[in-house]
Amino acid sequence: QEGSLLYWTLVLGLLGSASLVASASLGTRLAAYAAGVMAAIVTFFLFVLVLVASPFGVLPITPADGLGLNPVLRDSGMLIHPPVVLAGFASFAVPFSFAAAALLANRVDAAWIA
């Protein structure tokens, strides 16, 4: 779904920005590599959004009547479940970017984890 991809990219950008602001104490080289890895991930998702799956595409014809809401989503618990799951998936990019940054910066000690 294109809307889910747009939401995923938004959460990636917000979490990446927040984590990079919070990581200023780790050192400039590690933070720079982490910013680069995170920017590459967000750029990939933006590339897919712009060129492959446009969430704002117009339908070629106007449907006479829609299918309605998916029956699975009629439960009130399912109102919050999909956004939280997608945000959880997107949040895995933050530790990945710092782990990749530690490898790129040649910091294999445990200091980059703290």
PDB file of N, CA and C in Angstrom:
ATOM      1  N   GLN A   1       0.828  -1.175   0.000  1.00  0.00           N
ATOM      2  CA  GLN A   1       0.000   0.000   0.000  1.00  0.00           C
ATOM      3  C   GLN A   1       0.876   1.244   0.000  1.00  0.00           C
ATOM      4  N   GLU A   2       0.504   2.176  -0.840  1.00  0.00           N
ATOM      5  CA  GLU A   2       1.298   3.386  -0.984  1.00  0.00           C
ATOM      6  C   GLU A   2       1.229   4.268   0.259  1.00  0.00           C
ATOM      7  N   GLY A   3       0.066   4.332   0.886  1.00  0.00           N
ATOM      8  CA  GLY A   3      -0.071   5.138   2.096  1.00  0.00           C
ATOM      9  C   GLY A   3       0.766   4.601   3.243  1.00  0.00           C
ATOM     10  N   SER A   4       0.868   3.299   3.345  1.00  0.00           N
ATOM     11  CA  SER A   4       1.705   2.692   4.379  1.00  0.00           C
ATOM     12  C   SER A   4       3.171   3.018   4.145  1.00  0.00           C
ATOM     13  N   LEU A   5       3.582   3.023   2.903  1.00  0.00           N
ATOM     14  CA  LEU A   5       4.965   3.364   2.575  1.00  0.00           C
ATOM     15  C   LEU A   5       5.256   4.825   2.901  1.00  0.00           C
ATOM     16  N   LEU A   6       4.297   5.693   2.655  1.00  0.00           N
ATOM     17  CA  LEU A   6       4.453   7.104   3.001  1.00  0.00           C
ATOM     18  C   LEU A   6       4.571   7.274   4.514  1.00  0.00           C
ATOM     19  N   TYR A   7       3.736   6.580   5.268  1.00  0.00           N
ATOM     20  CA  TYR A   7       3.798   6.643   6.733  1.00  0.00           C
ATOM     21  C   TYR A   7       5.131   6.091   7.237  1.00  0.00           C
ATOM     22  N   TRP A   8       5.592   4.990   6.654  1.00  0.00           N
ATOM     23  CA  TRP A   8       6.861   4.381   7.039  1.00  0.00           C
ATOM     24  C   TRP A   8       8.005   5.375   6.821  1.00  0.00           C
ATOM     25  N   THR A   9       7.988   6.076   5.694  1.00  0.00           N
ATOM     26  CA  THR A   9       9.032   7.048   5.395  1.00  0.00           C
ATOM     27  C   THR A   9       8.982   8.218   6.367  1.00  0.00           C
ATOM     28  N   LEU A  10       7.784   8.663   6.712  1.00  0.00           N
ATOM     29  CA  LEU A  10       7.640   9.745   7.685  1.00  0.00           C
ATOM     30  C   LEU A  10       8.210   9.339   9.039  1.00  0.00           C
ATOM     31  N   VAL A  11       7.874   8.150   9.499  1.00  0.00           N
ATOM     32  CA  VAL A  11       8.381   7.680  10.791  1.00  0.00           C
ATOM     33  C   VAL A  11       9.892   7.502  10.737  1.00  0.00           C
ATOM     34  N   LEU A  12      10.411   7.007   9.631  1.00  0.00           N
ATOM     35  CA  LEU A  12      11.863   6.871   9.478  1.00  0.00           C
ATOM     36  C   LEU A  12      12.557   8.220   9.600  1.00  0.00           C
ATOM     37  N   GLY A  13      12.015   9.222   8.941  1.00  0.00           N
ATOM     38  CA  GLY A  13      12.610  10.551   9.006  1.00  0.00           C
ATOM     39  C   GLY A  13      12.564  11.143  10.402  1.00  0.00           C
ATOM     40  N   LEU A  14      11.430  10.994  11.079  1.00  0.00           N
ATOM     41  CA  LEU A  14      11.298  11.545  12.429  1.00  0.00           C
ATOM     42  C   LEU A  14      12.200  10.826  13.429  1.00  0.00           C
ATOM     43  N   LEU A  15      12.199   9.500  13.395  1.00  0.00           N
ATOM     44  CA  LEU A  15      13.045   8.743  14.316  1.00  0.00           C
ATOM     45  C   LEU A  15      14.527   8.954  14.020  1.00  0.00           C
ATOM     46  N   GLY A  16      14.870   9.026  12.751  1.00  0.00           N
ATOM     47  CA  GLY A  16      16.263   9.266  12.390  1.00  0.00           C
ATOM     48  C   GLY A  16      16.745  10.626  12.851  1.00  0.00           C
ATOM     49  N   SER A  17      15.912  11.641  12.674  1.00  0.00           N
ATOM     50  CA  SER A  17      16.284  12.983  13.126  1.00  0.00           C
ATOM     51  C   SER A  17      16.432  13.033  14.639  1.00  0.00           C
ATOM     52  N   ALA A  18      15.493  12.442  15.344  1.00  0.00           N
ATOM     53  CA  ALA A  18      15.552  12.449  16.810  1.00  0.00           C
ATOM     54  C   ALA A  18      16.762  11.683  17.331  1.00  0.00           C
ATOM     55  N   SER A  19      17.073  10.565  16.720  1.00  0.00           N
ATOM     56  CA  SER A  19      18.206   9.775  17.204  1.00  0.00           C
ATOM     57  C   SER A  19      19.532  10.449  16.898  1.00  0.00           C
ATOM     58  N   LEU A  20      19.613  11.143  15.794  1.00  0.00           N
ATOM     59  CA  LEU A  20      20.868  11.810  15.466  1.00  0.00           C
ATOM     60  C   LEU A  20      21.089  13.045  16.325  1.00  0.00           C
ATOM     61  N   VAL A  21      20.017  13.721  16.715  1.00  0.00           N
ATOM     62  CA  VAL A  21      20.156  14.844  17.645  1.00  0.00           C
ATOM     63  C   VAL A  21      20.597  14.327  19.014  1.00  0.00           C
ATOM     64  N   ALA A  22      20.035  13.205  19.422  1.00  0.00           N
ATOM     65  CA  ALA A  22      20.376  12.637  20.726  1.00  0.00           C
ATOM     66  C   ALA A  22      21.766  12.010  20.754  1.00  0.00           C
ATOM     67  N   SER A  23      22.339  11.728  19.608  1.00  0.00           N
ATOM     68  CA  SER A  23      23.631  11.034  19.560  1.00  0.00           C
ATOM     69  C   SER A  23      24.806  11.985  19.404  1.00  0.00           C
ATOM     70  N   ALA A  24      24.628  13.234  19.695  1.00  0.00           N
ATOM     71  CA  ALA A  24      25.716  14.195  19.520  1.00  0.00           C
ATOM     72  C   ALA A  24      26.901  13.886  20.431  1.00  0.00           C
ATOM     73  N   SER A  25      26.671  13.199  21.530  1.00  0.00           N
ATOM     74  CA  SER A  25      27.756  12.906  22.469  1.00  0.00           C
ATOM     75  C   SER A  25      28.636  11.742  22.024  1.00  0.00           C
ATOM     76  N   LEU A  26      28.253  11.034  20.990  1.00  0.00           N
ATOM     77  CA  LEU A  26      29.027   9.865  20.560  1.00  0.00           C
ATOM     78  C   LEU A  26      30.279  10.224  19.769  1.00  0.00           C
ATOM     79  N   GLY A  27      30.374  11.429  19.329  1.00  0.00           N
ATOM     80  CA  GLY A  27      31.504  11.821  18.510  1.00  0.00           C
ATOM     81  C   GLY A  27      31.047  12.170  17.112  1.00  0.00           C
ATOM     82  N   THR A  28      31.770  13.061  16.479  1.00  0.00           N
ATOM     83  CA  THR A  28      31.323  13.568  15.184  1.00  0.00           C
ATOM     84  C   THR A  28      31.446  12.530  14.079  1.00  0.00           C
ATOM     85  N   ARG A  29      32.481  11.711  14.132  1.00  0.00           N
ATOM     86  CA  ARG A  29      32.677  10.742  13.050  1.00  0.00           C
ATOM     87  C   ARG A  29      31.591   9.670  13.060  1.00  0.00           C
ATOM     88  N   LEU A  30      31.298   9.129  14.226  1.00  0.00           N
ATOM     89  CA  LEU A  30      30.263   8.105  14.330  1.00  0.00           C
ATOM     90  C   LEU A  30      28.893   8.684  13.989  1.00  0.00           C
ATOM     91  N   ALA A  31      28.605   9.885  14.475  1.00  0.00           N
ATOM     92  CA  ALA A  31      27.316  10.515  14.174  1.00  0.00           C
ATOM     93  C   ALA A  31      27.196  10.827  12.688  1.00  0.00           C
ATOM     94  N   ALA A  32      28.296  11.199  12.063  1.00  0.00           N
ATOM     95  CA  ALA A  32      28.261  11.492  10.626  1.00  0.00           C
ATOM     96  C   ALA A  32      27.989  10.228   9.818  1.00  0.00           C
ATOM     97  N   TYR A  33      28.629   9.129  10.179  1.00  0.00           N
ATOM     98  CA  TYR A  33      28.362   7.875   9.478  1.00  0.00           C
ATOM     99  C   TYR A  33      26.928   7.401   9.707  1.00  0.00           C
ATOM    100  N   ALA A  34      26.448   7.549  10.938  1.00  0.00           N
ATOM    101  CA  ALA A  34      25.067   7.154  11.233  1.00  0.00           C
ATOM    102  C   ALA A  34      24.088   8.010  10.443  1.00  0.00           C
ATOM    103  N   ALA A  35      24.376   9.296  10.329  1.00  0.00           N
ATOM    104  CA  ALA A  35      23.512  10.177   9.536  1.00  0.00           C
ATOM    105  C   ALA A  35      23.530   9.771   8.071  1.00  0.00           C
ATOM    106  N   GLY A  36      24.684   9.381   7.571  1.00  0.00           N
ATOM    107  CA  GLY A  36      24.775   8.943   6.182  1.00  0.00           C
ATOM    108  C   GLY A  36      24.005   7.668   5.910  1.00  0.00           C
ATOM    109  N   VAL A  37      24.116   6.705   6.813  1.00  0.00           N
ATOM    110  CA  VAL A  37      23.382   5.447   6.641  1.00  0.00           C
ATOM    111  C   VAL A  37      21.880   5.696   6.729  1.00  0.00           C
ATOM    112  N   MET A  38      21.469   6.506   7.704  1.00  0.00           N
ATOM    113  CA  MET A  38      20.043   6.809   7.849  1.00  0.00           C
ATOM    114  C   MET A  38      19.535   7.584   6.636  1.00  0.00           C
ATOM    115  N   ALA A  39      20.332   8.505   6.134  1.00  0.00           N
ATOM    116  CA  ALA A  39      19.930   9.257   4.944  1.00  0.00           C
ATOM    117  C   ALA A  39      19.808   8.344   3.732  1.00  0.00           C
ATOM    118  N   ALA A  40      20.675   7.350   3.625  1.00  0.00           N
ATOM    119  CA  ALA A  40      20.579   6.405   2.512  1.00  0.00           C
ATOM    120  C   ALA A  40      19.294   5.587   2.596  1.00  0.00           C
ATOM    121  N   ILE A  41      18.916   5.191   3.805  1.00  0.00           N
ATOM    122  CA  ILE A  41      17.683   4.418   3.975  1.00  0.00           C
ATOM    123  C   ILE A  41      16.470   5.265   3.619  1.00  0.00           C
ATOM    124  N   VAL A  42      16.426   6.492   4.136  1.00  0.00           N
ATOM    125  CA  VAL A  42      15.290   7.378   3.844  1.00  0.00           C
ATOM    126  C   VAL A  42      15.252   7.728   2.364  1.00  0.00           C
ATOM    127  N   THR A  43      16.413   7.931   1.750  1.00  0.00           N
ATOM    128  CA  THR A  43      16.464   8.232   0.318  1.00  0.00           C
ATOM    129  C   THR A  43      15.925   7.073  -0.505  1.00  0.00           C
ATOM    130  N   PHE A  44      16.235   5.847  -0.111  1.00  0.00           N
ATOM    131  CA  PHE A  44      15.688   4.695  -0.816  1.00  0.00           C
ATOM    132  C   PHE A  44      14.167   4.692  -0.756  1.00  0.00           C
ATOM    133  N   PHE A  45      13.619   4.916   0.435  1.00  0.00           N
ATOM    134  CA  PHE A  45      12.162   4.925   0.563  1.00  0.00           C
ATOM    135  C   PHE A  45      11.540   6.079  -0.213  1.00  0.00           C
ATOM    136  N   LEU A  46      12.182   7.240  -0.220  1.00  0.00           N
ATOM    137  CA  LEU A  46      11.663   8.363  -1.007  1.00  0.00           C
ATOM    138  C   LEU A  46      11.731   8.060  -2.501  1.00  0.00           C
ATOM    139  N   PHE A  47      12.798   7.400  -2.928  1.00  0.00           N
ATOM    140  CA  PHE A  47      12.931   7.000  -4.325  1.00  0.00           C
ATOM    141  C   PHE A  47      11.789   6.071  -4.731  1.00  0.00           C
ATOM    142  N   VAL A  48      11.492   5.102  -3.885  1.00  0.00           N
ATOM    143  CA  VAL A  48      10.384   4.184  -4.170  1.00  0.00           C
ATOM    144  C   VAL A  48       9.061   4.938  -4.198  1.00  0.00           C
ATOM    145  N   LEU A  49       8.875   5.874  -3.269  1.00  0.00           N
ATOM    146  CA  LEU A  49       7.630   6.643  -3.232  1.00  0.00           C
ATOM    147  C   LEU A  49       7.440   7.488  -4.484  1.00  0.00           C
ATOM    148  N   VAL A  50       8.492   8.112  -4.942  1.00  0.00           N
ATOM    149  CA  VAL A  50       8.367   9.029  -6.077  1.00  0.00           C
ATOM    150  C   VAL A  50       8.265   8.287  -7.400  1.00  0.00           C
ATOM    151  N   LEU A  51       9.075   7.260  -7.594  1.00  0.00           N
ATOM    152  CA  LEU A  51       9.155   6.638  -8.911  1.00  0.00           C
ATOM    153  C   LEU A  51       8.331   5.360  -9.069  1.00  0.00           C
ATOM    154  N   VAL A  52       8.074   4.657  -8.000  1.00  0.00           N
ATOM    155  CA  VAL A  52       7.409   3.364  -8.137  1.00  0.00           C
ATOM    156  C   VAL A  52       5.969   3.409  -7.647  1.00  0.00           C
ATOM    157  N   ALA A  53       5.765   3.849  -6.420  1.00  0.00           N
ATOM    158  CA  ALA A  53       4.433   3.777  -5.805  1.00  0.00           C
ATOM    159  C   ALA A  53       4.022   5.152  -5.309  1.00  0.00           C
ATOM    160  N   SER A  54       3.387   5.918  -6.140  1.00  0.00           N
ATOM    161  CA  SER A  54       2.955   7.252  -5.751  1.00  0.00           C
ATOM    162  C   SER A  54       1.675   7.168  -4.921  1.00  0.00           C
ATOM    163  N   PRO A  55       1.707   7.641  -3.665  1.00  0.00           N
ATOM    164  CA  PRO A  55       0.499   7.559  -2.840  1.00  0.00           C
ATOM    165  C   PRO A  55      -0.572   8.567  -3.240  1.00  0.00           C
ATOM    166  N   PHE A  56      -0.216   9.529  -4.084  1.00  0.00           N
ATOM    167  CA  PHE A  56      -1.170  10.559  -4.482  1.00  0.00           C
ATOM    168  C   PHE A  56      -1.631  10.389  -5.921  1.00  0.00           C
ATOM    169  N   GLY A  57      -1.471   9.197  -6.468  1.00  0.00           N
ATOM    170  CA  GLY A  57      -1.901   8.931  -7.839  1.00  0.00           C
ATOM    171  C   GLY A  57      -3.421   8.971  -7.963  1.00  0.00           C
ATOM    172  N   VAL A  58      -3.885   9.468  -9.079  1.00  0.00           N
ATOM    173  CA  VAL A  58      -5.318   9.569  -9.342  1.00  0.00           C
ATOM    174  C   VAL A  58      -5.768   8.308 -10.071  1.00  0.00           C
ATOM    175  N   LEU A  59      -6.924   7.791  -9.684  1.00  0.00           N
ATOM    176  CA  LEU A  59      -7.471   6.620 -10.363  1.00  0.00           C
ATOM    177  C   LEU A  59      -7.890   6.994 -11.778  1.00  0.00           C
ATOM    178  N   PRO A  60      -7.740   6.083 -12.734  1.00  0.00           N
ATOM    179  CA  PRO A  60      -8.126   6.410 -14.111  1.00  0.00           C
ATOM    180  C   PRO A  60      -9.633   6.629 -14.266  1.00  0.00           C
ATOM    181  N   ILE A  61     -10.422   5.934 -13.476  1.00  0.00           N
ATOM    182  CA  ILE A  61     -11.874   6.127 -13.522  1.00  0.00           C
ATOM    183  C   ILE A  61     -12.379   6.311 -12.095  1.00  0.00           C
ATOM    184  N   THR A  62     -13.491   6.982 -11.963  1.00  0.00           N
ATOM    185  CA  THR A  62     -14.096   7.157 -10.648  1.00  0.00           C
ATOM    186  C   THR A  62     -15.015   5.981 -10.367  1.00  0.00           C
ATOM    187  N   PRO A  63     -14.740   5.207  -9.308  1.00  0.00           N
ATOM    188  CA  PRO A  63     -15.610   4.069  -9.016  1.00  0.00           C
ATOM    189  C   PRO A  63     -16.994   4.549  -8.572  1.00  0.00           C
ATOM    190  N   ALA A  64     -18.013   3.814  -8.988  1.00  0.00           N
ATOM    191  CA  ALA A  64     -19.386   4.192  -8.637  1.00  0.00           C
ATOM    192  C   ALA A  64     -19.609   4.061  -7.136  1.00  0.00           C
ATOM    193  N   ASP A  65     -19.102   3.010  -6.541  1.00  0.00           N
ATOM    194  CA  ASP A  65     -19.256   2.806  -5.110  1.00  0.00           C
ATOM    195  C   ASP A  65     -18.035   2.033  -4.627  1.00  0.00           C
ATOM    196  N   GLY A  66     -17.494   2.431  -3.497  1.00  0.00           N
ATOM    197  CA  GLY A  66     -16.318   1.761  -2.967  1.00  0.00           C
ATOM    198  C   GLY A  66     -16.671   0.447  -2.301  1.00  0.00           C
ATOM    199  N   LEU A  67     -15.648  -0.278  -1.911  1.00  0.00           N
ATOM    200  CA  LEU A  67     -15.845  -1.556  -1.233  1.00  0.00           C
ATOM    201  C   LEU A  67     -16.116  -1.373   0.251  1.00  0.00           C
ATOM    202  N   GLY A  68     -15.937  -0.174   0.746  1.00  0.00           N
ATOM    203  CA  GLY A  68     -16.142   0.057   2.170  1.00  0.00           C
ATOM    204  C   GLY A  68     -14.894  -0.284   2.964  1.00  0.00           C
ATOM    205  N   LEU A  69     -15.031  -0.194   4.247  1.00  0.00           N
ATOM    206  CA  LEU A  69     -13.922  -0.478   5.140  1.00  0.00           C
ATOM    207  C   LEU A  69     -13.667  -1.981   5.200  1.00  0.00           C
ATOM    208  N   ASN A  70     -12.403  -2.334   5.230  1.00  0.00           N
ATOM    209  CA  ASN A  70     -12.016  -3.727   5.370  1.00  0.00           C
ATOM    210  C   ASN A  70     -12.619  -4.276   6.667  1.00  0.00           C
ATOM    211  N   PRO A  71     -13.296  -5.421   6.629  1.00  0.00           N
ATOM    212  CA  PRO A  71     -13.937  -5.951   7.842  1.00  0.00           C
ATOM    213  C   PRO A  71     -12.968  -6.196   8.995  1.00  0.00           C
ATOM    214  N   VAL A  72     -11.715  -6.470   8.691  1.00  0.00           N
ATOM    215  CA  VAL A  72     -10.734  -6.697   9.749  1.00  0.00           C
ATOM    216  C   VAL A  72     -10.493  -5.413  10.541  1.00  0.00           C
ATOM    217  N   LEU A  73     -10.583  -4.265   9.872  1.00  0.00           N
ATOM    218  CA  LEU A  73     -10.286  -2.994  10.524  1.00  0.00           C
ATOM    219  C   LEU A  73     -11.470  -2.406  11.278  1.00  0.00           C
ATOM    220  N   ARG A  74     -12.575  -3.090  11.356  1.00  0.00           N
ATOM    221  CA  ARG A  74     -13.747  -2.558  12.059  1.00  0.00           C
ATOM    222  C   ARG A  74     -13.620  -2.667  13.569  1.00  0.00           C
ATOM    223  N   ASP A  75     -12.689  -3.446  14.050  1.00  0.00           N
ATOM    224  CA  ASP A  75     -12.453  -3.555  15.485  1.00  0.00           C
ATOM    225  C   ASP A  75     -11.669  -2.330  15.956  1.00  0.00           C
ATOM    226  N   SER A  76     -11.998  -1.799  17.122  1.00  0.00           N
ATOM    227  CA  SER A  76     -11.337  -0.580  17.599  1.00  0.00           C
ATOM    228  C   SER A  76      -9.862  -0.813  17.923  1.00  0.00           C
ATOM    229  N   GLY A  77      -9.505  -2.022  18.296  1.00  0.00           N
ATOM    230  CA  GLY A  77      -8.100  -2.321  18.551  1.00  0.00           C
ATOM    231  C   GLY A  77      -7.251  -2.274  17.297  1.00  0.00           C
ATOM    232  N   MET A  78      -7.856  -2.562  16.163  1.00  0.00           N
ATOM    233  CA  MET A  78      -7.122  -2.526  14.897  1.00  0.00           C
ATOM    234  C   MET A  78      -6.919  -1.102  14.391  1.00  0.00           C
ATOM    235  N   LEU A  79      -7.516  -0.130  15.061  1.00  0.00           N
ATOM    236  CA  LEU A  79      -7.310   1.261  14.673  1.00  0.00           C
ATOM    237  C   LEU A  79      -5.877   1.691  14.956  1.00  0.00           C
ATOM    238  N   ILE A  80      -5.316   1.212  16.041  1.00  0.00           N
ATOM    239  CA  ILE A  80      -3.975   1.615  16.423  1.00  0.00           C
ATOM    240  C   ILE A  80      -2.915   0.578  16.047  1.00  0.00           C
ATOM    241  N   HIS A  81      -3.304  -0.645  15.812  1.00  0.00           N
ATOM    242  CA  HIS A  81      -2.342  -1.722  15.566  1.00  0.00           C
ATOM    243  C   HIS A  81      -1.472  -1.502  14.328  1.00  0.00           C
ATOM    244  N   PRO A  82      -2.016  -1.249  13.134  1.00  0.00           N
ATOM    245  CA  PRO A  82      -1.141  -1.098  11.964  1.00  0.00           C
ATOM    246  C   PRO A  82      -0.143   0.055  12.058  1.00  0.00           C
ATOM    247  N   PRO A  83      -0.526   1.254  12.533  1.00  0.00           N
ATOM    248  CA  PRO A  83       0.491   2.307  12.644  1.00  0.00           C
ATOM    249  C   PRO A  83       1.596   1.978  13.642  1.00  0.00           C
ATOM    250  N   VAL A  84       1.243   1.324  14.734  1.00  0.00           N
ATOM    251  CA  VAL A  84       2.258   0.980  15.728  1.00  0.00           C
ATOM    252  C   VAL A  84       3.204  -0.088  15.183  1.00  0.00           C
ATOM    253  N   VAL A  85       2.679  -1.052  14.467  1.00  0.00           N
ATOM    254  CA  VAL A  85       3.531  -2.097  13.881  1.00  0.00           C
ATOM    255  C   VAL A  85       4.477  -1.494  12.841  1.00  0.00           C
ATOM    256  N   LEU A  86       3.967  -0.618  11.988  1.00  0.00           N
ATOM    257  CA  LEU A  86       4.835   0.015  10.990  1.00  0.00           C
ATOM    258  C   LEU A  86       5.881   0.906  11.643  1.00  0.00           C
ATOM    259  N   ALA A  87       5.514   1.614  12.705  1.00  0.00           N
ATOM    260  CA  ALA A  87       6.494   2.431  13.424  1.00  0.00           C
ATOM    261  C   ALA A  87       7.558   1.547  14.069  1.00  0.00           C
ATOM    262  N   GLY A  88       7.156   0.387  14.558  1.00  0.00           N
ATOM    263  CA  GLY A  88       8.129  -0.551  15.114  1.00  0.00           C
ATOM    264  C   GLY A  88       9.087  -1.075  14.063  1.00  0.00           C
ATOM    265  N   PHE A  89       8.563  -1.391  12.891  1.00  0.00           N
ATOM    266  CA  PHE A  89       9.438  -1.828  11.799  1.00  0.00           C
ATOM    267  C   PHE A  89      10.413  -0.720  11.412  1.00  0.00           C
ATOM    268  N   ALA A  90       9.920   0.500  11.322  1.00  0.00           N
ATOM    269  CA  ALA A  90      10.777   1.618  10.929  1.00  0.00           C
ATOM    270  C   ALA A  90      11.830   1.909  11.988  1.00  0.00           C
ATOM    271  N   SER A  91      11.513   1.661  13.249  1.00  0.00           N
ATOM    272  CA  SER A  91      12.464   1.970  14.315  1.00  0.00           C
ATOM    273  C   SER A  91      13.686   1.057  14.290  1.00  0.00           C
ATOM    274  N   PHE A  92      13.610  -0.072  13.625  1.00  0.00           N
ATOM    275  CA  PHE A  92      14.779  -0.944  13.515  1.00  0.00           C
ATOM    276  C   PHE A  92      15.887  -0.322  12.671  1.00  0.00           C
ATOM    277  N   ALA A  93      15.570   0.695  11.896  1.00  0.00           N
ATOM    278  CA  ALA A  93      16.592   1.355  11.089  1.00  0.00           C
ATOM    279  C   ALA A  93      17.558   2.158  11.952  1.00  0.00           C
ATOM    280  N   VAL A  94      17.118   2.608  13.124  1.00  0.00           N
ATOM    281  CA  VAL A  94      17.981   3.421  13.988  1.00  0.00           C
ATOM    282  C   VAL A  94      19.146   2.601  14.544  1.00  0.00           C
ATOM    283  N   PRO A  95      18.926   1.467  15.213  1.00  0.00           N
ATOM    284  CA  PRO A  95      20.093   0.705  15.669  1.00  0.00           C
ATOM    285  C   PRO A  95      20.927   0.153  14.514  1.00  0.00           C
ATOM    286  N   PHE A  96      20.276  -0.149  13.388  1.00  0.00           N
ATOM    287  CA  PHE A  96      21.044  -0.604  12.232  1.00  0.00           C
ATOM    288  C   PHE A  96      21.992   0.486  11.755  1.00  0.00           C
ATOM    289  N   SER A  97      21.518   1.733  11.698  1.00  0.00           N
ATOM    290  CA  SER A  97      22.376   2.811  11.208  1.00  0.00           C
ATOM    291  C   SER A  97      23.554   3.048  12.146  1.00  0.00           C
ATOM    292  N   PHE A  98      23.337   2.923  13.457  1.00  0.00           N
ATOM    293  CA  PHE A  98      24.450   3.109  14.381  1.00  0.00           C
ATOM    294  C   PHE A  98      25.408   1.923  14.368  1.00  0.00           C
ATOM    295  N   ALA A  99      24.911   0.719  14.186  1.00  0.00           N
ATOM    296  CA  ALA A  99      25.797  -0.442  14.080  1.00  0.00           C
ATOM    297  C   ALA A  99      26.632  -0.361  12.808  1.00  0.00           C
ATOM    298  N   ALA A 100      25.998   0.022  11.703  1.00  0.00           N
ATOM    299  CA  ALA A 100      26.748   0.182  10.456  1.00  0.00           C
ATOM    300  C   ALA A 100      27.744   1.327  10.573  1.00  0.00           C
ATOM    301  N   ALA A 101      27.362   2.402  11.265  1.00  0.00           N
ATOM    302  CA  ALA A 101      28.277   3.528  11.457  1.00  0.00           C
ATOM    303  C   ALA A 101      29.478   3.122  12.296  1.00  0.00           C
ATOM    304  N   ALA A 102      29.268   2.298  13.312  1.00  0.00           N
ATOM    305  CA  ALA A 102      30.389   1.833  14.131  1.00  0.00           C
ATOM    306  C   ALA A 102      31.346   0.980  13.307  1.00  0.00           C
ATOM    307  N   LEU A 103      30.803   0.170  12.418  1.00  0.00           N
ATOM    308  CA  LEU A 103      31.677  -0.629  11.550  1.00  0.00           C
ATOM    309  C   LEU A 103      32.425   0.249  10.560  1.00  0.00           C
ATOM    310  N   LEU A 104      31.740   1.244   9.998  1.00  0.00           N
ATOM    311  CA  LEU A 104      32.391   2.134   9.039  1.00  0.00           C
ATOM    312  C   LEU A 104      33.448   3.013   9.705  1.00  0.00           C
ATOM    313  N   ALA A 105      33.198   3.419  10.948  1.00  0.00           N
ATOM    314  CA  ALA A 105      34.152   4.260  11.675  1.00  0.00           C
ATOM    315  C   ALA A 105      35.244   3.436  12.352  1.00  0.00           C
ATOM    316  N   ASN A 106      35.187   2.126  12.197  1.00  0.00           N
ATOM    317  CA  ASN A 106      36.175   1.209  12.765  1.00  0.00           C
ATOM    318  C   ASN A 106      36.195   1.273  14.294  1.00  0.00           C
ATOM    319  N   ARG A 107      35.011   1.443  14.872  1.00  0.00           N
ATOM    320  CA  ARG A 107      34.877   1.445  16.337  1.00  0.00           C
ATOM    321  C   ARG A 107      34.191   0.148  16.739  1.00  0.00           C
ATOM    322  N   VAL A 108      34.980  -0.853  17.006  1.00  0.00           N
ATOM    323  CA  VAL A 108      34.425  -2.154  17.363  1.00  0.00           C
ATOM    324  C   VAL A 108      34.371  -2.358  18.873  1.00  0.00           C
ATOM    325  N   ASP A 109      34.715  -1.318  19.644  1.00  0.00           N
ATOM    326  CA  ASP A 109      34.595  -1.421  21.096  1.00  0.00           C
ATOM    327  C   ASP A 109      33.137  -1.226  21.508  1.00  0.00           C
ATOM    328  N   ALA A 110      32.863  -1.355  22.772  1.00  0.00           N
ATOM    329  CA  ALA A 110      31.481  -1.262  23.257  1.00  0.00           C
ATOM    330  C   ALA A 110      31.045   0.174  23.530  1.00  0.00           C
ATOM    331  N   ALA A 111      31.885   1.161  23.287  1.00  0.00           N
ATOM    332  CA  ALA A 111      31.549   2.549  23.626  1.00  0.00           C
ATOM    333  C   ALA A 111      30.435   3.107  22.750  1.00  0.00           C
ATOM    334  N   TRP A 112      30.307   2.642  21.524  1.00  0.00           N
ATOM    335  CA  TRP A 112      29.280   3.204  20.638  1.00  0.00           C
ATOM    336  C   TRP A 112      27.882   2.746  21.020  1.00  0.00           C
ATOM    337  N   ILE A 113      27.761   1.691  21.809  1.00  0.00           N
ATOM    338  CA  ILE A 113      26.447   1.193  22.218  1.00  0.00           C
ATOM    339  C   ILE A 113      25.833   2.094  23.281  1.00  0.00           C
ATOM    340  N   ALA A 114      26.641   2.642  24.147  1.00  0.00           N
ATOM    341  CA  ALA A 114      26.125   3.484  25.234  1.00  0.00           C
ATOM    342  C   ALA A 114      25.641   4.738  24.678  1.00  0.00           C
TER     343      ALA A 114
END
